[in-house]
Structures are given as structure tokens and as C-alpha cells.
Amino acid sequence: MQGRWTRVVRTPLGLTATVLVVAVVALAVLGPVLWGSGAGAVDTDAILAPPSAEHLAGTDNLGRDILLRVLVATRLSIVLALLAITIAVVCGLVLGSAPFVLGRRSGRLLAAGVNIAVAFPGLLLALFFAVVFGVGATGAVLAIGLAGAPAFARLTQTLVAGVVARDYVAAAQAMGIGRLRILVRHVLPNIAEPLVVNATIGAGSALLSFTGLSFLGLGVQSPSYDWGRLLYDGIATIYVNAAAALVPGAAVLLAGLAFNLFGESVAKGLGVPAGIGLGAVVPGRRAVPVDAPAPAGRTAAADRPSDVVLDVRDLEVTVPGPAGPVRPVRGVSFDVRRGEAIGIVGESGSGKSMTALAITRLLAGRGRVDAARLEFLGQDLLAPDTAVRRRTLGTTLAMVFQDPMTAFNPTRRIGAQLAEVATHHQGMTRRAAAARAVDRLAAVRIPDAPARVRQYPHEFSGGMRQRAMIGMGLMGSPALIVADEPTTALDVTVQQQVLDLLTAIRRADDVALVLISHDVTVVGEVCDRILVMYAGRIVEDLPAADLVTAARHPYTRALVDAVPDMTTDLAEPLATIPGRPVDPADVPRGCAYADRCPLAGARCRAEDPPLVAGPDGPPGHRVACWHAGEPLPAPAGRDYDELVESP
Amino acid sequence: MSATFIAPNPPAGPAGTRLRSRPWARFAVRRLRRLLISLWVLVTVSFAMIHLIPGDPVRGALGPTAPAELVEAQRHALGLDDPIVVQYLHYLKGLATGDLGTSLVSRLPVADVVAQRLPATLVLAVLAFLVAVAVAVPLGVVTGVLTRRGHGRRTELAFTTTSIIVATIPDFLLGVALVYVFGIELGWLPVAGNDTAPAYVLPVFSLAIGPAVILARIIRVEMVGVLEADFVRTARAKRLPARTIYAGHALPNAVTAALTVGGLLLSALVAGTVLVENVFAWPGLGSTIVRSILTKDYPVVQAIVLVYGVGVLITNLAVDVALALLDPRSKIRED
Amino acid sequence: MSELRFDDVTVRYGRTAAVDGVSLAVPPGAVVGLVGESGSGKSTLARAAVGLAPIAGGRITLGGVPVPARGRSRPLQMVFQDPYSSLDPRMTVGASVAEAMPPGGSRADRRAEVERLLELVHLNPACAGAVPARLSGGQRQRVALARALAARPRVIVADEITSALDVSVQGAVLNLVRELQRELGLSMLFISHNLAVVRYVASHVAVMRRGRLVEQGPAARVLTEPGHEYTRELLAAVPGRTTRRSRP
């Protein structure tokens, strides 16, 4: 908490704003005490005098010093603004949280009322209330306060709705805790921060609105004066002494800015962690494999079989983090042959999705990619992007993403989104491209494709969208499909259809597939070879057929055993992996899995094991473990899961 | 094998016509209902205004020294001695026939006052809105692209800071400053009235600049957000040229999202004319309403509040229709 | 212990019936697995049971008495899917658990009870003072279980409690569910889209589709000899089942 607030003050903008706010408040407290009498002193010899050494901003029509009056007016201006914003926040809080307490029906009515009121601009409401409450300071405070209430009510409503949708509120309701109590205990503490920030910004706006009303002659009346009143008087004499209008104007502006900037920097300071910048990233380098010796016999280009579609050597991804650069992918090497299906499995944070984005060069701006080699169909993907390469990739490399709900542009028709590929890369006419889109949708078994191309993504079900996404990849003639968790968001029966479709395409056209998933059973079913990733590295590379029976890395074995399937022994507890996955920002020395591994010894904590084929194992089975294949000890009894400090 | 490919999900079959015609009708009905309710609330509130004033509004308007007969006559002229229901029905009937009452000060029909003053305000608001949009969209899009994730941290800081500062300057203060610089010091532009084309420059500019900057900020934020969206990644996976990704995929979505806030901004702009008109002695509704509030000319105030309110409602309606046209999802969105 | 019964329960959202005439019983001490795809109404049924969704027809009873939807005594407790949303980020773990406990008892008693419950779900009692941000997803889910147990419920409704967790953590939560059921004789309605998970924890299985119950019975029977076409379809789609089939 404390740290976040000090962070606000540390930014140059935040510091300026804080200093300004403190200065304005100090002036409000001290101004009338110090200059109260001077500001009231009438000097008939110097009526409407222009700025001079004696009167820095000149005098008004009674010969009173403008500058002193502006300084003294600080208190009234600030106090009135704060009163008004208090009224606005209190009314808004009550109106905004009432729907939750009142429940469905009356709540909805209240919310509808707020919705209508919030559509009307504050100034209009303020004018209305100014008529009702009469011209003068009291009327103006009430007018600006009440006029600001709908906006705060709406804000509160939105914030409350956000918290109420969380399950902890549902849990509290299921416990039988009353709504008012839930509001006080669970809702208000969680919306306090944004409310305070907005109230600060609101104070600045209230100050400006107040000045507006006073400027119109509807606010503070003589002989009292705030900045708006001084401005009103100053405008009348602007041709004689412009400073009489400009100085109070500048004061208002400065004070309004102080509150606004303070609120904005607090909002920024509380919302996003500071210090993220690409400047912190280490300078890029190309291909220096230090800690990961490439497997023998696989390095030289001449040795590469010609049917390699994708060739990845020592891939590294570096992204900026709050405490310096983080490397979520640390030296990944593999190749994919024509028609081959590779599965990449790992838990969240293992770097598998980063790998997918890196090998397809879709990381854009989020980090840098280094590799000894990154080639797709013999083309160097590390080279700068060109139109020619875009065309090649656009027609031969297909992507399928995790969430079919968000992967299509919601404002364009499905057909147009497919056709785009053909018009851009294959030089087709619109008509030909549209026809091809229909054909491709039919190919991925979307019924009634001619009508479906005219629909928008939201009119498709999740499974159909995912198939349309695959169809989009088939607009060209792909050599490789990279599918990142393509079925995670889908139901099981739909998942099966999508997996079957991918398999069918692969079989029919000899298309290679890289399937990324957290689910070992899914990749085990679809793929020929499986890469298991942990903490940004491949820890095991094995044939899918060996996954259940012959996995050698303790992590792979635990991963397989932890997932129940339809044949799991009901008498035995499931395997578990103690501890937490490694934080990419803090990868330990040696084997990253050592802390969670029952086999780990001193060597594991000191030396990172290379990914190599076992001496007695088949060459296609590589594993990075000093204790590969050793029997695992029986799981420990019931002990505590120790709390881990989160990053 | 193909048997398992038949989609088990409900929206199967030629859903075309069924999905396209009905939602529009439902949207129209729903939107019209909301408009009518808002309009009724507005009319009722403007009617209630005079009754909400504490004490006797007529006595308040005429001052404590006015003779009792005059107050009584005035009260009768305003219809305030009728039962409140009768007054309300009378007010509704007047509105329906275009009769907005008579000004207490000038004795002119209020409808004539409004008709005479409305065009100047309307022209000012529309011009300012066009200028604001013309500035905001390119500015927001370009800064959005320049400051997308992982890019242009300095540009972002500079833009955000500048925009906060500029947006904080209230239109009337900007107006005063402009009057001083261009009217008094330089003498380049007229500072009052709307008789000549140059007279439009300062009012329009002081009204437009704040909303323009706020709108540009919103568009920038939306643009940055949209550029992070999955479908933009899809577009990049299709290896489309950058220009197509920004203009074809990102912009429509960013504008759609910005439009909701833009609508509120537009209504605020309508209200902002009140202050700006007073700075530049613009012969519109804004200067009239302020004068009428000060002289307690309630029928005029009532009518102008109503006109501004209707303006806001129309603006909101226009935004909703534009949203429905631009965003295919909103048509069938239930709210 | 008493039986949780759903009798012809219907829940409507607008015009559509999310749950349509469902009758289901959770016998004392049993874990009933409720499976179905998204939109099948299984979560709505769970929310209706704990009073979070109003029922439009039928009744939900516990030991023959309607389940109270008002007041402080709630014999049904629910554990939610998303461990990142189900704990108040501003409240310590201990306070979250204590809030669910029936009122009364001294401060020390309540603290001892919190510690006992945390130990029960294999968390170090020392973590009572921690805020949820310091806990992993699996640990949070265990706190949520402890909170549900704190209310001394007769039945716990678990709604997809492992689907947001990483596989390495999922096992630990499932083991805990089985252990609690065995040691405390807890009745549970266990909702999941994952048949293998349900098979592992549940003694009875009910299958929902489009708001209706299509099949129910002992887990061993439903999962080996499914009676309904849809159950068969679900079983066929379980990944890993087809591994042998699709391999040449």
C-alpha cells in the first residue's frame, strides 16, 4: 500500500501535482490570515490601475489590489469546491450502491433513473439546480454538488457491479450475510481507491464548474468573492486592465490542474506497476548458444533432412519485466517435418505460448526473439519483414488461437475476414476470394457455408468459429498449422470435432502441426512427438506413444500421473507436484525443476542438465535430467503446503 | 467420421433473414421506449422546476417591495393558482401545440425567443463538434499506433500530460485568454457577435479544443487496447500489411468503443455553449438563459432547459443508432 | 445427515429455462457428480441450490425441509470455479474463513477453529494472516473449501473447482475432496465438465443437457454402460480414450 503511494510521488508529474495541491491548500489556509486586510483596502487614488510595482496585477474599480484578492479568494474557492464534491460523492455513493442493497426491482428503477440523469451534462443540471436553489454561493454549492451526483452514482454503480460479480460476494450471500453488511465489508473496501481518485479529479472539475457559475454571475455574490467572481468582474474591465481577468483565470486553472493531475497520477500509480520499459532489455544478439549445446549431428545445415518445415535452434524470448528483462523462453530447439504433428505441453508460465508466438513472429513489440536459427521452409524468419515474406507466410503458415470468441474481428463478416487473405496474398479478385471463402468454410464442415459467410462472428458458436479459424488458414496452402490451445475454451464434444478436423487436414495434405496445450491427454491423442516444457526449456522430447509408458523425466511422469483419466485407479491418490511453477523472472541455478523434484540432488541444483538422448534409449527420445528414468519415491504423507511469497 | 461433424449447436440452418430483420425492429422499439421515457422525465422535470423553488417564486421574482395585487396578477398569468394537476396538463397541452408561454420580462412568446436564438447556438455546437472530431480521430489514431504496447513510452507520457492539461482548461477560460490574445493584444479577430465568418473562429475553437483532446485521448486508449486484441493478432497472423491492420481492423473497433464516451462528450459540448456564448456575446440560447435566470424569467428558463435537454436526448439517440450501425453485435444486444 | 433433493426444479432467465424440471437427489455422505457441457444448466442448478438464482418451479429440500434462502443459517455451501475471484482480495485468509463461521464463541475459539479448518485443507495455519494475493490458485481453492466447511454445512456444492487450476495442482485438490468426504462423511454435489475427474471423486453421476437431466445413476454403471445417447457421445469425446483408436 505505502509503497504504491510513494511511487505516485516519485514520478515527475506526480511530484509536481502533489506540490501544487499542497501549495493550493496552504494558500487556502493562510491566504485570508496573511492578506485579508490588504485585499479589502480601498484606494480611491488607484481605481482600475494597470499592473505596476505597487499593484502587480493592477487594481479593481474600487482600487483594491487584484493579486491580493486572488490570493485571499483561494480559501473560499477551495472550500466551496470541496463542499460541492462532497455532496456529489455522498449522493453518488448512496444512489450508486442502493441498487445492490435494495435488490432487483427497485434497484433497476433507480439505476434507470441514474442512467437518464447521467446523460445530461453537468453544466445543464447545475443551471437547473441554480434556478431552483436561487442565485448565490449556497445555491451554487448545492447545484454543482447535485449536478455531479449522477456521474458519481454511475461510477459507483459500475464499480459495485464489478465487485458484486466476483464470487466472493456470491460466497458471502450463500453464507447468509446481509446485503448491507456485504456492502460494507466486501464491496466498499474494494471500490474505495478508484472512488477516492475520481473524487480528487472531481474536486478539480468542481472548482472549474464553480468558477463557471460565478463567471455567469450565478455563483458567489458581492461582497464575497471567489476566483469566478473576480473573473466576472475582471472581464467587465478587460480592456482597461486585462490582468484583472487573466490573474484569477490563471489561479483557477492552476488549482484545477493541481487536483486533476494529482488524481490522474494517483490513478496511474495505483493502477499499473511502474518502471516497465523496453529500455531495460538487454541489447539483442544473434545466436550465441552458450548454455544449451545443440544435440550432436543436428547442427549443420547439410545434415538437415530436406523435409524439415520448421527449424528452431536455441530460441530465446526476452520481455521487459518490472525488475529488469525476463526470459520466458530459454534456449528451445526442435524441428518439425512435413506432415508431422508436434505437441508442446506445459503448465501456465512454462513458455509454451511464447514459443508459439516467437516461432511465428507474432510477438510484435512484446519482447525480443533471439535464435541461432529460425527457419520456415528454408526462409530465415529472423531477417527483417518484407512483402515477399509476408506473402509466403500468409499462404503457408496458419495459426489457430485459444479463444475463438475474441480471435475474429467482431465488426466484420466472417467471409470478408477469410477472403482478405486471398485478396492480399494470392491476388484474387473480391468475387473469387469470396467464393474461395465459401469453399473453405465448407471444407472445414461448416453447414450452409454460402449463408454463413455473410454472418458476423458472434452469430457463430465457439466450435464453429474455431473451425472457421482453421478454414482461414486453409485459404492458402499451409505447410504448417500452429495451434495454441485451440480447444481449451471448447466443450469436450466440440473439442473432439476440432481435433479430428486438424488430424484430417494433416492426413489429407501432409500439413505439419504444432499443437500447444496444457492437456497431456489432448496432445497424446493428436501428436506424433511431444515436447514437454518447463520454465522456458524443453525438458523432454519423446514419441507420443511413449508418453504414458516410457516417459523418463520426473516432471513428465508427474504430469501424466496427476491427470485422472477413465482408467485411473480409484483406490490410489493422484500424483501431485508440490510447490509452484518457476517464476520466469527468478529462474534458479541448475535444473529449474529441482525444487519440486523428489529425485533432485546436489548436481541438479548446480548444473542445468542438457537435453540429450539417453545412452540406452532410442535416439528420438531426448530428456534433460540428471536422474532420468530413475524410480520415483512414494509420495509423502499429508504435510502442509507452505505459503510461497508471490512475485 | 463425417457424422460427428454435424454441428450440435443450436444456431444451425439458414438463419440469415430471421437474424437480420427482427433485431432491428426490437432495437427500434426498445430505443424508442427509452427516448419517450426520458422525454417524459425531462418535460416533467422542467415543469417541476418552478414548483421546486423554495418559497414563492413570483414574490421572489418581483422582489419584496412589489404590491400584493401585482404578485397575484402575475401568479394568475403563470397559472400558478390552478391545482397542480391542471397546471401540468396545461403545460403538456401547451408543449404539444408549440406554446411555451410568455416571457415575464419582454412579454414576447417564449417560442419566438427560442426560435430566434436557437440557430446561432446550433451552428456553434455543430461546427465545434465537427472540428473536435476532425482533430480527435487522426490525433488519437496516430498516437495510439505510436504508443502501442512496447512502443513510444516518451510519446505516451508527453501526450497524456499535455492532454490532461489542455482538457482541464475550461472552455470559457480559454475563451477569455483567446479574447485577450487575438482580440485585444493582436486585434486579429472579432471577439463578439456572429455577424462575420471570422467571428466564428474564436468561439468554435474555444468550444472544440477541450472535447477534441479528451476524445483523442479516449481513441488513443481504445486504439492501444484494440491493437492488443486477439483479432488483431489474427490479422497479423494473416500477414496483412500494417496499413490494413490499423485502418481495416483496429480503427473501426476503436471508434466503436470511443463512440459511447464520445456521445457524452458531445452532450457536454452542447451545454458548453452556455459559457462560451457568454464570453463572446453570442446571440444564442446560452446568453439568453443566463440573463433569464438572473431576471427570474422562469418561462424562458424552463423552455431553454427543455430545448437543451431535447438536444441531449437527440445526441444520445444518434450515438446509439450509429453504434448499432457500426457494431453488428449491438443490434441483438439486450440491455 | 440428510438428503439434498431437487424436485422438478426449474430456473428461468427471461424466457429461456436454464434448468428445466430437474429432479436429483444427493444421498447423505455421497458425492454426486453432475456433468454436462457449458450452457447445460449445471452451474445454474448449483446457484439455485444455495439461493443465488431464484427458482421458478419445483422445490429444493434438505432432509425433507426446504433449503433456507434467507437468514444466517445456511446448511448448503458452495465452492466456486475461479479461485482468483472467490476470495476478497482485501481480507486475510483467516478473516474470510472466520466470516463464514456461525456467530458466537470467543475470539480465541474462533481463531482456533480457523486454524483447525486450515489444517484440515492442508494449509499451514500460519497463513491465516496472509492476503489471497500471496497464495497460489490451488491454495486459494483450499481456502475456499475451508471457508465452506466453516459454515458447518450439511452439503457442499462444488462448481468446477478444478477447471481453473493447473494440472499439477488439480490432483492435490481432488485428493483433498476425496479425503474430506471419507473423513468427514461430507455430502457433495460435484459439478464438472470433465468426466474423468467426476469418475475419480463421485459415487453417483448425473448428466445434464440443455437444462434437462438425461441420465443418472451409480458412477460405475453410468460411465461403463451409459443408457443415453448423449452420455455415450460425451464418453467418446474424452481425450485419451481414442488414443489407441486413431493410432495406426
Coordinates of N, CA and C in Angstrom, one line a residue, chain B residues 160-240:
Chain B
T160 N -0.1 12.2 -22.9 CA -1.0 12.1 -21.8 C -1.0 13.4 -20.9
T161 N 0.2 13.8 -20.6 CA 0.4 15.0 -19.8 C -0.2 16.3 -20.5
T162 N 0.1 16.5 -21.7 CA -0.4 17.6 -22.5 C -1.9 17.5 -22.5
S163 N -2.4 16.3 -22.8 CA -3.9 16.3 -23.0 C -4.6 16.5 -21.7
I164 N -4.1 16.0 -20.6 CA -4.7 16.3 -19.3 C -4.7 17.8 -19.1
I165 N -3.6 18.5 -19.3 CA -3.5 19.9 -19.1 C -4.5 20.7 -20.0
V166 N -4.5 20.3 -21.3 CA -5.4 21.1 -22.2 C -6.8 20.8 -21.9
A167 N -7.1 19.5 -21.5 CA -8.5 19.2 -21.2 C -9.0 19.9 -20.0
T168 N -8.1 20.2 -19.1 CA -8.5 20.8 -17.8 C -9.0 22.3 -18.1
I169 N -8.4 22.9 -19.1 CA -8.7 24.3 -19.3 C -10.2 24.4 -19.7
P170 N -11.0 25.1 -18.9 CA -12.4 25.1 -19.2 C -12.6 26.1 -20.4
D171 N -13.6 25.8 -21.2 CA -13.8 26.5 -22.5 C -13.9 28.0 -22.3
F172 N -14.6 28.4 -21.2 CA -14.7 29.9 -21.0 C -13.4 30.6 -20.7
L173 N -12.6 29.9 -19.9 CA -11.3 30.5 -19.6 C -10.4 30.6 -20.9
L174 N -10.5 29.5 -21.7 CA -9.8 29.5 -22.9 C -10.3 30.7 -23.8
G175 N -11.6 30.8 -23.7 CA -12.2 31.9 -24.5 C -11.7 33.3 -24.0
V176 N -11.6 33.5 -22.7 CA -11.1 34.7 -22.2 C -9.7 35.0 -22.7
A177 N -8.9 33.9 -22.6 CA -7.5 34.0 -23.0 C -7.4 34.4 -24.5
L178 N -8.2 33.7 -25.3 CA -8.2 34.0 -26.7 C -8.7 35.4 -27.0
V179 N -9.7 35.8 -26.3 CA -10.1 37.2 -26.5 C -9.0 38.2 -26.2
Y180 N -8.3 37.9 -25.1 CA -7.1 38.8 -24.8 C -6.1 38.8 -25.8
V181 N -5.7 37.6 -26.3 CA -4.5 37.5 -27.2 C -4.9 38.0 -28.6
F182 N -6.0 37.3 -29.2 CA -6.3 37.6 -30.6 C -7.2 38.8 -30.7
G183 N -8.0 39.1 -29.7 CA -8.9 40.3 -29.8 C -8.2 41.6 -29.4
I184 N -7.6 41.5 -28.2 CA -7.2 42.8 -27.6 C -5.7 43.1 -28.0
E185 N -4.8 42.1 -27.7 CA -3.4 42.3 -28.0 C -3.1 42.4 -29.5
L186 N -3.6 41.4 -30.2 CA -3.2 41.3 -31.6 C -4.3 42.0 -32.5
G187 N -5.5 42.0 -32.0 CA -6.6 42.6 -32.8 C -6.9 42.0 -34.1
W188 N -6.6 40.7 -34.2 CA -6.8 40.0 -35.5 C -8.3 39.5 -35.7
L189 N -8.9 39.2 -34.6 CA -10.2 38.5 -34.8 C -11.3 39.3 -34.0
P190 N -12.5 39.3 -34.5 CA -13.6 39.9 -33.6 C -13.8 39.0 -32.4
V191 N -14.3 39.7 -31.3 CA -14.4 38.9 -30.1 C -15.9 38.9 -29.6
A192 N -16.8 39.4 -30.5 CA -18.2 39.4 -30.0 C -19.1 39.3 -31.3
G193 N -20.3 38.7 -31.0 CA -21.3 38.6 -32.1 C -21.0 37.5 -33.0
N194 N -21.9 37.3 -34.0 CA -21.7 36.2 -35.0 C -22.0 36.8 -36.4
D195 N -21.6 38.0 -36.6 CA -22.0 38.7 -37.9 C -21.1 38.3 -39.1
T196 N -19.9 38.0 -38.8 CA -19.0 37.7 -39.9 C -18.4 36.3 -39.7
A197 N -17.8 35.8 -40.7 CA -17.2 34.4 -40.6 C -16.0 34.4 -39.6
P198 N -15.1 35.4 -39.6 CA -14.0 35.4 -38.7 C -14.5 35.4 -37.2
A199 N -15.7 35.9 -37.0 CA -16.3 35.9 -35.6 C -16.5 34.5 -35.1
Y200 N -16.6 33.5 -36.0 CA -16.8 32.1 -35.6 C -15.6 31.5 -35.1
V201 N -14.4 32.0 -35.5 CA -13.2 31.3 -35.2 C -12.9 31.0 -33.7
L202 N -12.9 32.1 -33.0 CA -12.6 32.0 -31.5 C -13.6 31.2 -30.8
P203 N -14.9 31.5 -30.9 CA -15.9 30.7 -30.1 C -15.8 29.2 -30.5
V204 N -15.7 28.9 -31.8 CA -15.7 27.5 -32.2 C -14.4 26.8 -31.6
F205 N -13.3 27.5 -31.7 CA -12.1 27.0 -31.3 C -12.1 26.7 -29.8
S206 N -12.6 27.7 -29.0 CA -12.5 27.5 -27.5 C -13.5 26.4 -27.1
L207 N -14.6 26.2 -27.9 CA -15.5 25.2 -27.5 C -15.0 23.8 -27.9
A208 N -14.3 23.7 -29.0 CA -13.9 22.4 -29.6 C -12.7 21.8 -29.0
I209 N -11.8 22.7 -28.5 CA -10.4 22.1 -28.2 C -10.4 21.1 -27.1
G210 N -11.2 21.4 -26.0 CA -11.3 20.5 -24.9 C -11.8 19.2 -25.2
P211 N -13.1 19.1 -25.8 CA -13.6 17.8 -26.2 C -12.7 17.1 -27.2
A212 N -12.0 17.9 -28.1 CA -11.2 17.2 -29.1 C -10.0 16.5 -28.4
V213 N -9.4 17.1 -27.4 CA -8.3 16.4 -26.7 C -8.8 15.2 -25.9
I214 N -9.9 15.4 -25.2 CA -10.5 14.3 -24.5 C -10.8 13.1 -25.4
L215 N -11.4 13.4 -26.5 CA -11.8 12.4 -27.5 C -10.6 11.7 -28.0
A216 N -9.6 12.5 -28.3 CA -8.3 11.9 -28.9 C -7.7 11.0 -27.8
R217 N -7.8 11.4 -26.6 CA -7.2 10.5 -25.5 C -8.0 9.2 -25.5
I218 N -9.3 9.3 -25.5 CA -10.1 8.0 -25.5 C -9.8 7.2 -26.7
I219 N -9.7 7.8 -27.9 CA -9.4 7.0 -29.1 C -8.0 6.4 -28.9
R220 N -7.1 7.1 -28.4 CA -5.8 6.5 -28.2 C -5.8 5.3 -27.3
V221 N -6.5 5.4 -26.2 CA -6.6 4.3 -25.3 C -7.2 3.1 -25.9
E222 N -8.3 3.4 -26.6 CA -9.1 2.3 -27.3 C -8.2 1.7 -28.4
M223 N -7.5 2.5 -29.1 CA -6.6 2.0 -30.1 C -5.5 1.1 -29.6
V224 N -4.9 1.5 -28.5 CA -3.9 0.7 -27.9 C -4.5 -0.6 -27.4
G225 N -5.7 -0.5 -26.8 CA -6.4 -1.7 -26.4 C -6.7 -2.7 -27.5
V226 N -7.2 -2.1 -28.6 CA -7.6 -2.9 -29.7 C -6.4 -3.6 -30.4
L227 N -5.3 -2.8 -30.4 CA -4.1 -3.4 -31.0 C -3.6 -4.6 -30.2
E228 N -4.0 -4.7 -29.0 CA -3.6 -5.8 -28.2 C -4.6 -7.0 -28.3
A229 N -5.7 -6.7 -29.0 CA -6.8 -7.7 -29.0 C -6.4 -8.9 -29.8
D230 N -7.1 -10.0 -29.5 CA -6.8 -11.3 -30.2 C -7.0 -11.2 -31.7
F231 N -8.1 -10.4 -32.1 CA -8.3 -10.4 -33.5 C -7.3 -9.6 -34.3
V232 N -6.6 -8.7 -33.7 CA -5.6 -8.0 -34.4 C -4.4 -8.9 -34.5
R233 N -4.2 -9.8 -33.5 CA -3.1 -10.8 -33.6 C -3.5 -11.8 -34.8
T234 N -4.8 -12.1 -34.9 CA -5.2 -12.9 -36.0 C -4.9 -12.2 -37.3
A235 N -5.2 -10.9 -37.4 CA -4.9 -10.2 -38.6 C -3.4 -10.2 -38.9
R236 N -2.6 -10.1 -37.9 CA -1.1 -10.2 -38.1 C -0.7 -11.6 -38.5
A237 N -1.4 -12.6 -38.0 CA -1.1 -13.9 -38.4 C -1.5 -14.2 -39.8
K238 N -2.4 -13.4 -40.4 CA -2.7 -13.5 -41.8 C -1.7 -12.7 -42.6
R239 N -0.7 -12.1 -41.9 CA 0.4 -11.3 -42.6 C -0.2 -10.2 -43.5
L240 N -1.2 -9.5 -43.0 CA -1.7 -8.4 -43.7 C -0.7 -7.2 -43.5

